[in-house]
Structures are given as structure tokens and as C-alpha cells.
CSV table of C-alpha atoms in Angstrom, one decimal:
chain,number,residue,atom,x,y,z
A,1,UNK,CA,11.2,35.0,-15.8
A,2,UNK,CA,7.9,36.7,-17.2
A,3,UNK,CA,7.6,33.6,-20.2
A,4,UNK,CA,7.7,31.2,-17.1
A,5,UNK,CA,5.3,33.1,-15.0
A,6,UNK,CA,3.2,32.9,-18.5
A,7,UNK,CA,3.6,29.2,-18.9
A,8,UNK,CA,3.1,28.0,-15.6
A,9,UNK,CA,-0.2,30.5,-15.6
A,10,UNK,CA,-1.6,27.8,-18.5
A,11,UNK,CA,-5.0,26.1,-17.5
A,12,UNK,CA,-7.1,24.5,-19.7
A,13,UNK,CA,-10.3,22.6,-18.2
A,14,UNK,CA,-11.5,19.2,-19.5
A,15,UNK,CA,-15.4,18.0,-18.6
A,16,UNK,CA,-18.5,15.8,-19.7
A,17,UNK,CA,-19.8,19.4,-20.8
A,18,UNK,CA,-18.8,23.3,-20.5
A,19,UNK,CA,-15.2,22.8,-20.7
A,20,UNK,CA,-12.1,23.5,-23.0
A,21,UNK,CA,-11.9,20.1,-23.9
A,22,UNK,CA,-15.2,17.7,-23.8
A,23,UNK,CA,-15.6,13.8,-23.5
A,24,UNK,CA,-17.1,11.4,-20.9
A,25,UNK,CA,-13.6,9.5,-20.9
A,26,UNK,CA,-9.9,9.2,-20.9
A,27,UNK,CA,-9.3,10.6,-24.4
A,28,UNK,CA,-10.9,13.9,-23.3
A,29,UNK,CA,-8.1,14.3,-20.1
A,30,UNK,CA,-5.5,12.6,-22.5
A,31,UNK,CA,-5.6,15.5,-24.9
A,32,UNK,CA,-6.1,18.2,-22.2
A,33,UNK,CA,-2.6,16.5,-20.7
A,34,UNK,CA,-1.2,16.7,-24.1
A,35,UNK,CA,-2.1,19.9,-25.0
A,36,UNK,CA,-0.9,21.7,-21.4
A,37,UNK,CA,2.3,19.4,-21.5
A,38,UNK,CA,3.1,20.5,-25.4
A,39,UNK,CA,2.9,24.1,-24.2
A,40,UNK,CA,5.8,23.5,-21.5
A,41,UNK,CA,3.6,23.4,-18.0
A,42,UNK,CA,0.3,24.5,-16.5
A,43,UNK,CA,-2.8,22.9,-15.0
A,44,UNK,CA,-5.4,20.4,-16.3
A,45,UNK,CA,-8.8,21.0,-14.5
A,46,UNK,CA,-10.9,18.1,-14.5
A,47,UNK,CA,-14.3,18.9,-13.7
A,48,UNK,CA,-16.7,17.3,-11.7
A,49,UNK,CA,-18.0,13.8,-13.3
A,50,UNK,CA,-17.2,10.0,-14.2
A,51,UNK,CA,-14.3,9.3,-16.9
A,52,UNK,CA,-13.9,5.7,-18.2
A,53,UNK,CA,-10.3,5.1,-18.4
A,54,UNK,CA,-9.5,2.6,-21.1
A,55,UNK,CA,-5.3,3.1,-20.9
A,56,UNK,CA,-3.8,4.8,-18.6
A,57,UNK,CA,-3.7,9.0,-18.1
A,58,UNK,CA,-0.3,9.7,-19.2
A,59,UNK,CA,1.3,12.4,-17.7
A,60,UNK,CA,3.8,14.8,-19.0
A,61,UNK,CA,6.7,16.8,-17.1
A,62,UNK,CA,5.7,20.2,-16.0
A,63,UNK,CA,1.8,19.6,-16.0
A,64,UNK,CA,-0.4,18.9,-13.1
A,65,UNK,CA,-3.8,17.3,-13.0
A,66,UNK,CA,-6.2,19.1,-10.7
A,67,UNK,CA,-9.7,17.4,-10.1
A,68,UNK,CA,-12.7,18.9,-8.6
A,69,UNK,CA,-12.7,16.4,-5.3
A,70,UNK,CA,-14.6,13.1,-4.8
A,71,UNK,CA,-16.9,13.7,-7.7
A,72,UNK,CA,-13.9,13.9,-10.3
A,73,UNK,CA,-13.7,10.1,-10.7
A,74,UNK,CA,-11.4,8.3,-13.1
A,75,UNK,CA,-12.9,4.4,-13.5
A,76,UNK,CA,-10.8,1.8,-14.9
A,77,UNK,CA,-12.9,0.4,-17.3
A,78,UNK,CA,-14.4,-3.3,-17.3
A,79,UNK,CA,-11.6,-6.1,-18.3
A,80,UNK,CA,-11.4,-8.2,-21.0
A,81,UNK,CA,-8.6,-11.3,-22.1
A,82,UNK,CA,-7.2,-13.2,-24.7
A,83,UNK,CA,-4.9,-15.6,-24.9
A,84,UNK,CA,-2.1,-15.5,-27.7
A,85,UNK,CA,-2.1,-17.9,-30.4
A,86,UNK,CA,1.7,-16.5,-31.4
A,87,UNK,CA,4.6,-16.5,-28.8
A,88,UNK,CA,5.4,-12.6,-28.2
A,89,UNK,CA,9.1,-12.5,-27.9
A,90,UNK,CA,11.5,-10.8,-26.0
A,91,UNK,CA,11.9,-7.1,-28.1
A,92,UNK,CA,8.5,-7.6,-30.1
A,93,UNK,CA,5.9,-4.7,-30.3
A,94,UNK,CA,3.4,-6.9,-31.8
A,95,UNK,CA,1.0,-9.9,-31.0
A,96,UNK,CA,-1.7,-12.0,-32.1
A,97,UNK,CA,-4.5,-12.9,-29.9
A,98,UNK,CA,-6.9,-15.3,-30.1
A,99,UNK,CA,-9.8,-13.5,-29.5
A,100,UNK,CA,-9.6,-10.1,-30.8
A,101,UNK,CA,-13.1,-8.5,-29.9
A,102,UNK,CA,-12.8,-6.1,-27.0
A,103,UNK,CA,-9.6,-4.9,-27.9
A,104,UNK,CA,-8.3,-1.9,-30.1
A,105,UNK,CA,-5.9,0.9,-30.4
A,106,UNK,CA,-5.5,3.1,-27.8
A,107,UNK,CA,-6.4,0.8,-25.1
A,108,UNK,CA,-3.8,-0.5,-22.3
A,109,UNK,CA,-2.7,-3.6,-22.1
A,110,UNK,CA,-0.7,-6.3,-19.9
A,111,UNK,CA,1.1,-9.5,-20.9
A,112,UNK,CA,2.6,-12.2,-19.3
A,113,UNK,CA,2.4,-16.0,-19.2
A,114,UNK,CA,2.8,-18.4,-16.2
A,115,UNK,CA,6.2,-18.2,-16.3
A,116,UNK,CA,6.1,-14.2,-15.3
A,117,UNK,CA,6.1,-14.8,-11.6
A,118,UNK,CA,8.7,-12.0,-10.4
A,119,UNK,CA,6.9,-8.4,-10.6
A,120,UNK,CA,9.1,-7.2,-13.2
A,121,UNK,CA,8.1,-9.5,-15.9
A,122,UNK,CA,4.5,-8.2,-16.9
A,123,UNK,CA,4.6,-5.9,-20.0
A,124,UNK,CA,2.3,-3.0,-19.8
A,125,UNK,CA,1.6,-1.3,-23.1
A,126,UNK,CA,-0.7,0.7,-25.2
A,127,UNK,CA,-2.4,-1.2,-28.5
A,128,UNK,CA,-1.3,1.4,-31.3
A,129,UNK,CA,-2.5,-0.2,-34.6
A,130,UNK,CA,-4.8,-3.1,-35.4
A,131,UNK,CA,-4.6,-5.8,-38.3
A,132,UNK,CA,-7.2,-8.3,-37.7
A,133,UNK,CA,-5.9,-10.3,-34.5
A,134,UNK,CA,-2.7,-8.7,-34.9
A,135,UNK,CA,-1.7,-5.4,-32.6
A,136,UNK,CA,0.9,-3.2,-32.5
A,137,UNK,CA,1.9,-2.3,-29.0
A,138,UNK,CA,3.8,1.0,-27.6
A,139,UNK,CA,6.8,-0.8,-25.9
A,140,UNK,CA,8.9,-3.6,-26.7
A,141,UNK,CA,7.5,-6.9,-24.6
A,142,UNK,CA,10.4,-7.3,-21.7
A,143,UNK,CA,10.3,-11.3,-21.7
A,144,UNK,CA,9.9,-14.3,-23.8
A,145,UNK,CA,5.7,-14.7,-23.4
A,146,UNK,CA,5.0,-18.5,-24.8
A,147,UNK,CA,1.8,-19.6,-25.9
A,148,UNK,CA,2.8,-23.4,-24.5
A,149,UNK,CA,3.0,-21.2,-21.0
A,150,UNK,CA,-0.5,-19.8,-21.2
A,151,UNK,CA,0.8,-16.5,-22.7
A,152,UNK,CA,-2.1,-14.1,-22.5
A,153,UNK,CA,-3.1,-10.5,-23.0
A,154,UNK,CA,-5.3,-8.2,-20.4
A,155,UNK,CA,-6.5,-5.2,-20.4
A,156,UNK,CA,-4.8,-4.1,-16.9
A,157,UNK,CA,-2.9,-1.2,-16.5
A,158,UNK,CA,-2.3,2.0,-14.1
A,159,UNK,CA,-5.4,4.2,-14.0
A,160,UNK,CA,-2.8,7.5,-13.9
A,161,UNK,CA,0.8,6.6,-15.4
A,162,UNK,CA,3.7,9.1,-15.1
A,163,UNK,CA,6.8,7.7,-16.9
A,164,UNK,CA,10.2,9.3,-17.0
A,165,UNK,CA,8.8,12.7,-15.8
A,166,UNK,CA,9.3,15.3,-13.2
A,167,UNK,CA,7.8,17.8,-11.6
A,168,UNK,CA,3.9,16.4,-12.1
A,169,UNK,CA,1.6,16.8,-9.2
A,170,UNK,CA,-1.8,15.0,-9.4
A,171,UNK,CA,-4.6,16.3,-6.5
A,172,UNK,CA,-7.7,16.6,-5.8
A,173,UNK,CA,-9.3,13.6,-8.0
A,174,UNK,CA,-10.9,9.8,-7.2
A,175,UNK,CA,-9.8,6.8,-8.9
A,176,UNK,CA,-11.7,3.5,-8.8
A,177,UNK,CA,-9.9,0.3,-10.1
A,178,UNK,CA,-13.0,-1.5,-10.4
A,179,UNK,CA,-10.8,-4.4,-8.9
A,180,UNK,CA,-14.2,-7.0,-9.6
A,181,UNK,CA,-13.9,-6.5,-12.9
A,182,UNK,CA,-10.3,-6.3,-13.7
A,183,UNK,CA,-6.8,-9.3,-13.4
A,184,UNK,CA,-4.2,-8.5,-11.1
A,185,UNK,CA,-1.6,-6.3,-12.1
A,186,UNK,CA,1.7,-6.4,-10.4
A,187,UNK,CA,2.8,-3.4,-8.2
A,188,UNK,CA,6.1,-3.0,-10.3
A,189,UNK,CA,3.9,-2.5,-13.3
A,190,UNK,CA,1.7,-0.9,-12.0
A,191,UNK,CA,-1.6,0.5,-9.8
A,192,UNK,CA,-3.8,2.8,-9.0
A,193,UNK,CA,-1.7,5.9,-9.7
A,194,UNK,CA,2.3,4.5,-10.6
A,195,UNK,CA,4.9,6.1,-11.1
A,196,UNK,CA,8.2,5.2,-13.0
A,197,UNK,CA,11.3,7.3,-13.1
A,198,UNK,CA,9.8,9.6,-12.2
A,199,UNK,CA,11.0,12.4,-9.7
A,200,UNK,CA,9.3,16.2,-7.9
A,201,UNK,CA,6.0,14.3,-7.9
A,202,UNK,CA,3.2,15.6,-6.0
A,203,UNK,CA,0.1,13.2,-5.1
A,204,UNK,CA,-1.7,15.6,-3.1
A,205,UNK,CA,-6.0,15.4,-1.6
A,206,UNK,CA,-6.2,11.8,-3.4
A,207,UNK,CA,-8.7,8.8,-2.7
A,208,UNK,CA,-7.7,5.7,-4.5
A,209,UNK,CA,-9.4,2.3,-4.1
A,210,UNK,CA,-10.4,-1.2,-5.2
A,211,UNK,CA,-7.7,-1.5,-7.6
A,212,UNK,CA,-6.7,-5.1,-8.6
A,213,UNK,CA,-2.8,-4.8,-7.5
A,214,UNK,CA,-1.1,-1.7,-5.2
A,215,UNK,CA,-3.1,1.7,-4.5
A,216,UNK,CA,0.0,4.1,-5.3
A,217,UNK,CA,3.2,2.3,-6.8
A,218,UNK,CA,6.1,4.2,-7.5
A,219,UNK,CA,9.8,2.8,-8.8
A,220,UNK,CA,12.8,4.2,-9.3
A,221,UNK,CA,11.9,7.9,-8.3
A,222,UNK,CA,13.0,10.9,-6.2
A,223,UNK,CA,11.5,13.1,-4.1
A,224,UNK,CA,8.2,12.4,-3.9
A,225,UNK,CA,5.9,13.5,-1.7
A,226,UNK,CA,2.0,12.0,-0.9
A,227,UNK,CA,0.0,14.1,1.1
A,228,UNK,CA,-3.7,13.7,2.6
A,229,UNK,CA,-4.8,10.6,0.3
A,230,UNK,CA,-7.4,7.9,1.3
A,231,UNK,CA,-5.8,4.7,-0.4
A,232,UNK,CA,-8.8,1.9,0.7
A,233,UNK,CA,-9.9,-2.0,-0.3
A,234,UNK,CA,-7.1,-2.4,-2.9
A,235,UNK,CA,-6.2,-6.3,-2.8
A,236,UNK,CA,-2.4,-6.0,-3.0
A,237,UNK,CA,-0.2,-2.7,-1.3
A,238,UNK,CA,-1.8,0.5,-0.6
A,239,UNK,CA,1.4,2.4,-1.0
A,240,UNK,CA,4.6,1.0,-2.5
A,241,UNK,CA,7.7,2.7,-2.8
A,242,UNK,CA,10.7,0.8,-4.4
A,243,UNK,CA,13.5,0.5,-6.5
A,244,UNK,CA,15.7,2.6,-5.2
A,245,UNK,CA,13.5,5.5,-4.8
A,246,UNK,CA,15.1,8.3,-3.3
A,247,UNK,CA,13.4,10.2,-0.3
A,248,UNK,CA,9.9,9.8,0.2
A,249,UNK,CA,7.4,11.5,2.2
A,250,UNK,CA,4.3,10.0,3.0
A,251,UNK,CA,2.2,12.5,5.3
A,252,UNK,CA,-1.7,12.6,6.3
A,253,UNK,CA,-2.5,9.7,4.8
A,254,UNK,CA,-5.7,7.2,5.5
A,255,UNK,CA,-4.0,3.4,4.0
A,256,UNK,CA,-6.9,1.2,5.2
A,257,UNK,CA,-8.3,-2.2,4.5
A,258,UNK,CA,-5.7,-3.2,1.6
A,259,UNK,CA,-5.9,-7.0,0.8
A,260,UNK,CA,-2.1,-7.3,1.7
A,261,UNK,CA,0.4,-4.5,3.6
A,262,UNK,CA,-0.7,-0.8,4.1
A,263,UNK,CA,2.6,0.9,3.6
A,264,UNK,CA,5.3,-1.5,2.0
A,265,UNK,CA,8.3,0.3,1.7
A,266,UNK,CA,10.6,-2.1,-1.1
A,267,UNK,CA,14.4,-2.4,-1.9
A,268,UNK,CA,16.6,0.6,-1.7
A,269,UNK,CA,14.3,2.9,-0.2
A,270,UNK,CA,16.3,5.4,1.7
A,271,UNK,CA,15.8,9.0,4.1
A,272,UNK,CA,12.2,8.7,3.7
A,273,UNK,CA,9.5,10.7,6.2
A,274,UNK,CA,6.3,8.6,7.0
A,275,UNK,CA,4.4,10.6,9.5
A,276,UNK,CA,1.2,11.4,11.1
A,277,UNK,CA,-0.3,8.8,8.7
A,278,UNK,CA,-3.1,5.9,9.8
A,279,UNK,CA,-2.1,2.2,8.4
A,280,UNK,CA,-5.2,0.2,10.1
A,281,UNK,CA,-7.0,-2.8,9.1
A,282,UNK,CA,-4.7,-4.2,6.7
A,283,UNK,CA,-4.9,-7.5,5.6
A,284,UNK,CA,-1.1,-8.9,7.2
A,285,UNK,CA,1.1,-5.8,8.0
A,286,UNK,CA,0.6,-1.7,8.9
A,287,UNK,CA,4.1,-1.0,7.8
A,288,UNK,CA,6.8,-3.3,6.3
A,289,UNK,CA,10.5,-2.3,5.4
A,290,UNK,CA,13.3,-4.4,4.4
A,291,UNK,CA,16.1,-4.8,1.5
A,292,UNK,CA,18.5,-2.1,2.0
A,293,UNK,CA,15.7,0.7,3.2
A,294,UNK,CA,18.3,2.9,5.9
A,295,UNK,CA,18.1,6.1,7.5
A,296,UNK,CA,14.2,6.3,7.4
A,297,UNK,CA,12.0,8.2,9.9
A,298,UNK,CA,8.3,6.5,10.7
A,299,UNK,CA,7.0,8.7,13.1
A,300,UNK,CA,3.8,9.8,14.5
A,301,UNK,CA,1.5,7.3,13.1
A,302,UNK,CA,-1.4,5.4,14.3
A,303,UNK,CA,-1.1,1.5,13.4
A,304,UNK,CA,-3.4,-0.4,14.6
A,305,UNK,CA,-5.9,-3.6,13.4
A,306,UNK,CA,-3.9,-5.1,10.9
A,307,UNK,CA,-4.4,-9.0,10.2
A,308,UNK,CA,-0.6,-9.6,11.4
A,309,UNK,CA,1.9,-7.2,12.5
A,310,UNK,CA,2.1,-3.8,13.0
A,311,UNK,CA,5.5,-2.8,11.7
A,312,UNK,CA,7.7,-6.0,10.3
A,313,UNK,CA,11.4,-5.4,9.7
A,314,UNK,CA,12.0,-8.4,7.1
A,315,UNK,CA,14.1,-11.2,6.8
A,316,UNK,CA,17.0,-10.2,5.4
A,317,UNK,CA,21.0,-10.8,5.6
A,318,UNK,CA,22.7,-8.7,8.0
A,319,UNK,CA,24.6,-6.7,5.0
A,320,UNK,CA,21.0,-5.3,3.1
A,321,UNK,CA,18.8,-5.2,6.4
A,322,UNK,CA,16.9,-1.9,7.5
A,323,UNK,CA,19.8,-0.3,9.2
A,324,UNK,CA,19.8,2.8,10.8
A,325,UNK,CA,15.9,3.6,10.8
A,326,UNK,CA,14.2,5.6,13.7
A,327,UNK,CA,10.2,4.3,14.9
A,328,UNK,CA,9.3,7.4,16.7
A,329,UNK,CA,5.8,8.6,18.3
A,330,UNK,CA,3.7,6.1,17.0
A,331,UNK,CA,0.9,4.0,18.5
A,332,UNK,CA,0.8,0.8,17.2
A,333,UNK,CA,-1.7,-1.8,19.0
A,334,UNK,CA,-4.6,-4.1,18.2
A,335,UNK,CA,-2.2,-5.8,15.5
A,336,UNK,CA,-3.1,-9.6,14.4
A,337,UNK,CA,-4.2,-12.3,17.1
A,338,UNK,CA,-2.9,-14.6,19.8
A,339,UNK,CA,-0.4,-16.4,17.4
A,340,UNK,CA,0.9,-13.9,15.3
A,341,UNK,CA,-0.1,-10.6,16.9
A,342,UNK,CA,3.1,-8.4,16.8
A,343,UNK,CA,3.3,-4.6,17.5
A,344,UNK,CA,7.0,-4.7,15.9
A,345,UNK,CA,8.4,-7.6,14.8
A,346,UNK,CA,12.5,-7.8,13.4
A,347,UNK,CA,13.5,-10.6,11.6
A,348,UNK,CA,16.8,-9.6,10.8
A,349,UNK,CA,19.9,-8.0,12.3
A,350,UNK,CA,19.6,-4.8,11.9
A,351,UNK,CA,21.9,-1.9,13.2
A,352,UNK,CA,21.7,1.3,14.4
A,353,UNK,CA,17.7,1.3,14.9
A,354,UNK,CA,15.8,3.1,17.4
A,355,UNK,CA,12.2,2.9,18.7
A,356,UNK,CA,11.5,5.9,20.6
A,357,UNK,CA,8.4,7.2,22.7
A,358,UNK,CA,5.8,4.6,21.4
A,359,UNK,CA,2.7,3.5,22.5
A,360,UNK,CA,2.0,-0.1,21.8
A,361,UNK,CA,-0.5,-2.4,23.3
A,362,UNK,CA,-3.3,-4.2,22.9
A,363,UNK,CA,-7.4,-3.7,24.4
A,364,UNK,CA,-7.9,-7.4,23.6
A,365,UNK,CA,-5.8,-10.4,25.2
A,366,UNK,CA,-8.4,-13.1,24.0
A,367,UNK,CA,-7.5,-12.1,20.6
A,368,UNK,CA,-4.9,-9.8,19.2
A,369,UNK,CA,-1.2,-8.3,19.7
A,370,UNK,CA,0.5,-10.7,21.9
A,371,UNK,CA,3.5,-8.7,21.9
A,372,UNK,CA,4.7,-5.3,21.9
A,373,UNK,CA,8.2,-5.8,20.5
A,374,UNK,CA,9.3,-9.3,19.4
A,375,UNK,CA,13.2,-10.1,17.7
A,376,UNK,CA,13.9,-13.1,16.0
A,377,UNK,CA,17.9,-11.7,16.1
A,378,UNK,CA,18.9,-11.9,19.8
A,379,UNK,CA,22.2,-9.9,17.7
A,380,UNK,CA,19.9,-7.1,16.2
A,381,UNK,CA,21.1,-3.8,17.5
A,382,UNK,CA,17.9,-2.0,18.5
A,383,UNK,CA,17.6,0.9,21.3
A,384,UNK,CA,14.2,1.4,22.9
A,385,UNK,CA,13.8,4.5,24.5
A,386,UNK,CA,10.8,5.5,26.7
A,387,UNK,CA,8.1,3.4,24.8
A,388,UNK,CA,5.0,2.5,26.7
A,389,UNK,CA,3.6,-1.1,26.7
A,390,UNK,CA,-0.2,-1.4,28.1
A,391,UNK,CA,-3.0,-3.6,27.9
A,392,UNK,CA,-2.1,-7.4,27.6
A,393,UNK,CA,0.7,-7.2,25.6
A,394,UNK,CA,4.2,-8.3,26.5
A,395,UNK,CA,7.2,-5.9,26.3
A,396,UNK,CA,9.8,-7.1,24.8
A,397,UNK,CA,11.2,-10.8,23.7
């Protein structure tokens, strides 16, 4: 008990100047990460400052990153391309770029070709050796990349990255994807802050925004939790938890102004918490749930402005719809326009659902939120129970 109490005590400080560990980028917090994590646990300070982040901050179990607040800033770094001039095959940890300037060992990359149109079929890597255009890369490539398909290589990757950990928190820290700059990287690959197999994760006083892709991604994990975070103008997802990940909690949160869906809760998501959280100004939908996510709570939130729908229960077949989830507390208005303004929409028949003790409505008839509940499944088994409808909206069709 006393050696843990020592190793969990561990906290080594990493800054542009006056800390443990020195550098103006993401070596400096690489090796502070390294170093913590080699030593079974502790803290990684990051003072206050700007850190270019050419691949991604790769976390270690047992370690948490602490910045200082807004001013602790972690800036994905400015993109650059190339196509290949060799097909990287299925397996390979090597290829051969065209244009090899702007790229060298240590940085992160992406590959892919036109035919890599499911999320899953980007490889995200870091270059570990250099040989004139050839590179050697960290992971074997997932999928047959062909140069006849426009097989190409980017510099995209997640600003943070924590891979087959547990028990990593990450708090108190900025990160700006410098989305202008930078090629889309799918939200299975990652984001601004992903997570993969990961589980007892803690993202905790976090601000993440313009990243090219999903604000916080996280796949195939259990038991995290994201708490008080700001996740703003990234053009895909702000949050996306998927793949099977295993009770979620998303509390306190500000997901505002993303390109696509605030919250977009994936396939296989299941006894999540997503309360007292704001999901406004999206660019189609607040909240969206779907393949197999059951026995979730949303409750307590406010969702309101987005481009479509408030909360959209997707298409699916009756056997991996959202059974079995309960809407509670929330106030949902102002959602989309005359044509598609939804508070809730269901487009499958789900079971066992209840929407309890909302408030959904609309200030604006000229323009948004036609309607406050809307089924496309006259069969779908939902209970409403004392939810109030005001403003121009229409109850229930």
C-alpha cells in the first residue's frame, strides 16, 4: 500500500521553460508521458503555453495529463501530403511517397485511397525510420492502399491518442485541430482526443475545437466518463462513442456548433448517462442514437438550435434498434426549420422507450421545429409521460 501511495504521488512537470522536462512541442510532453508511465503512474503537469503536436500524445496506463487551463494548448501542426508511388499493402509497415519533403520520423500519419470509404479503413501510424522516399511506419497498414486508387499519405492523426490503456485521465488542457490546415480524418481513427480500447478514462475540464473529423472519439472502451468539456466548430461529431463501448457518462458538457451531430452515440453503445449537458447549434442533429444502443439515460439536457433534429432515433431493423432507452428532463426546441424541424424524431421501431417530463417547443413557427415528437413507425413502442409541448410546435404524429 505505501509503494502505491509513492507511485501515484509521481509528478513531473513539462513547459516551454522552468520545468522538469523543456520543449515548445509534443516531444517535450511525449517524454514527460513516457517517463511518468515507465515509473508505473503519476501526473504529467503541462504548464501554461503552446505545444505543436506533430503525432499524437500517446498516453500510457496509470498516467494522467494535467494542463494548466485554456492557456495549456496542444496545436496540431499544419498538414502536408503525398501521394504513393508504391501500392502499400494489406500487413505492410512501409511506403514510398512521391514527395517526401515535410515528412520524417516521429511524425503521424494517415493512409487511405479512394476506395477507403467505411471509417475503419484509414491507417493511422507513426513514421519510425526514413530511407529516401521510403518510411517505416508503427503499425501494419489495415487495407490494400493502391496507387491506381489515388493512394495517398497525410499527416492527420489524433491530437491526444490513448491505445489499449486504462485508467488515464486527461484535464484541464486546450486542443486546437487547426481543422484549415489539416484533411479529414475519420472518427473511427480518430479526433481531437480518441480513444481505443481503452477503459477508466477520465476527460475531465477540456476545450476541444476545430479539428478536421470528431471532437472526442472513443471505440471499443469501458467506463468512461467526460465531464465539464467545451467540444466547439469541429466539422464532423463533437462526441462519438462507438463500438461497443461499454457505459459512458457524458456530464456538463458545452457540444456546440460541430459541422455534423453534437453527440452521436454509435453501434453497441449500452447503459450510458448523458446529462445536464448543452448540444445546441449543430450542424443536422443534438443527439443521435441507433444500432443496438439500449438501456441508455439522456436526461436533463438542453437541446436546442440544431440544423435538423433534436434527438433522431435512426433507421434501423426492429432487432438492433435503440430499445429500452429513457429521454428524461430535457428541453429540446428551436431544432431545424419548417420542413425538417423535429424535437424527436424515431425512424425505427423501437421498444421499451420512454420520454418523460420534457419540454419541447419552438419560439419560431416561421422557421424552426415543426414538431415536438414525430414517428415514422406507427408500431414503435414509445410511452410519453407528462412532457410539455409549447410554442408552435405540434405534439405528437
Amino acid at each position: 500500500m505505501g509503494q502505491e501511495r509513492q507511485l501515484n504521488s509521481v509528478v513531473v512537470t513539462v513547459g516551454r521553460s522552468g520545468a522538469d522536462i523543456c520543449g515548445q512541442d509534443g516531444r517535450a510532453l511525449q517524454a514527460a508521458v513516457d517517463y511518468v508511465g515507465n515509473l508505473g503512474g503519476g501526473v504529467v503537469k503541462i504548464l501554461p503555453g503552446e505545444y505543436v503536436m506533430s503525432d499524437s500524445l500517446h498516453l500510457s496506463s496509470g498516467v494522467t495529463v494535467k494542463g494548466s487551463g485554456p492557456d495549456t494548448v496542444l496545436v496540431k501542426s499544419p498538414g502536408v501530403s503525398s501521394p504513393l508511388v508504391l501500392d502499400g499493402d494489406y500487413g505492410e509497415e512501409e511506403i514510398t511517397l512521391a514527395d517526401p519533403s515535410g515528412f520524417y520520423p516521429g511524425m503521424g500519419v494517415s493512409i487511405k485511397d479512394d476506395r477507403a470509404v467505411g471509417c475503419w479503413h484509414t491507417t493511422v501510424a507513426t513514421i519510425t525510420g526514413q530511407d529516401g522516399n521510403r518510411f517505416a511506419i508503427s503499425r501494419p497498414m489495415v487495407l490494400d492502399y493502391l496507387v491506381s486508387s489515388n493512394a495517398r499519405v497525410d499527416n492527420a492523426f489524433p491530437v491526444i491518442s490513448a491505445r489499449d490503456v486504462e485508467n488515464v485521465g486527461i484535464e484541464n488542457l486546450r486542443v486546437e485541430g487547426s481543422k484549415d490546415s489539416n484533411v479529414l480524418l475519420s472518427g473511427c481513427r480518430g479526433a481531437g482526443i480518441y480513444l481505443y480500447r481503452a477503459d477508466n478514462v477520465t476527460i475531465r475540464d477540456c476545450i476541444v475545437e476545430n479539428f478536421n473529423g470528431d471532437g472526442i472519439s472513443y471505440q471499443k472502451c469501458a467506463d468512461v466518463v467526460i465531464e465539464n468539456c467545451r467540444i466547439a466548430h469541429n466539422t464532423s461529431f463533437g462526441l462519438h462513442p462507438g463500438s461497443g463501448s461499454q457505459r459512458p457518462i457524458i456530464r456538463g458538457c458545452q457540444v456546440t456548433d460541430n459541422g455534423i451531430i453534437g453527440l452521436f452515440v454509435c453501434w453497441r453503445v449500452k447503459h450510458g448517462c448523458f446529462e445536464n449537458n448543452v448540444f445546441s447549434r449543430n450542424g443536422h442533429v443534438g443527439l443521435s442514437i441507433g444500432h443496438k444502443d439500449t438501456d441508455n439515460i439522456i436526461r436533463n439536457n438542453e437541446i436546442s438550435g440544431n440544423g435538423d433534429y433534436g434527438i433522431h432515433f435512426r433507421e434501423e431493423l426492429e432487432a438492433m434498434a435503440a430499445h429500452r432507452n429513457l429521454v428524461e428532463g430535457n428541453r429540446i426546441y428551436d431544432n431545424g426549420n419548417e420542413q425538417s424541424g423535429y424535437g424527436i424524431r424515431i425512424d425505427s421501431r423501437v421498444h421499451g422507450v420512454v420520454l418523460r417530463d420534457n419540454i419541447i417547443g419552438s419560439d419560431n413557427g416561421d422557421s424552426v421545429q415543426r414538431y415536438a415528437v414525430y414517428k415514422t413507425e406507427a408500431e414503435a413502442q414509445v410511452t410519453l409521460q407528462g412532457n410539455q409541448i409549447w410554442g408552435t410546435c405540434v405534439g405528437v404524429d
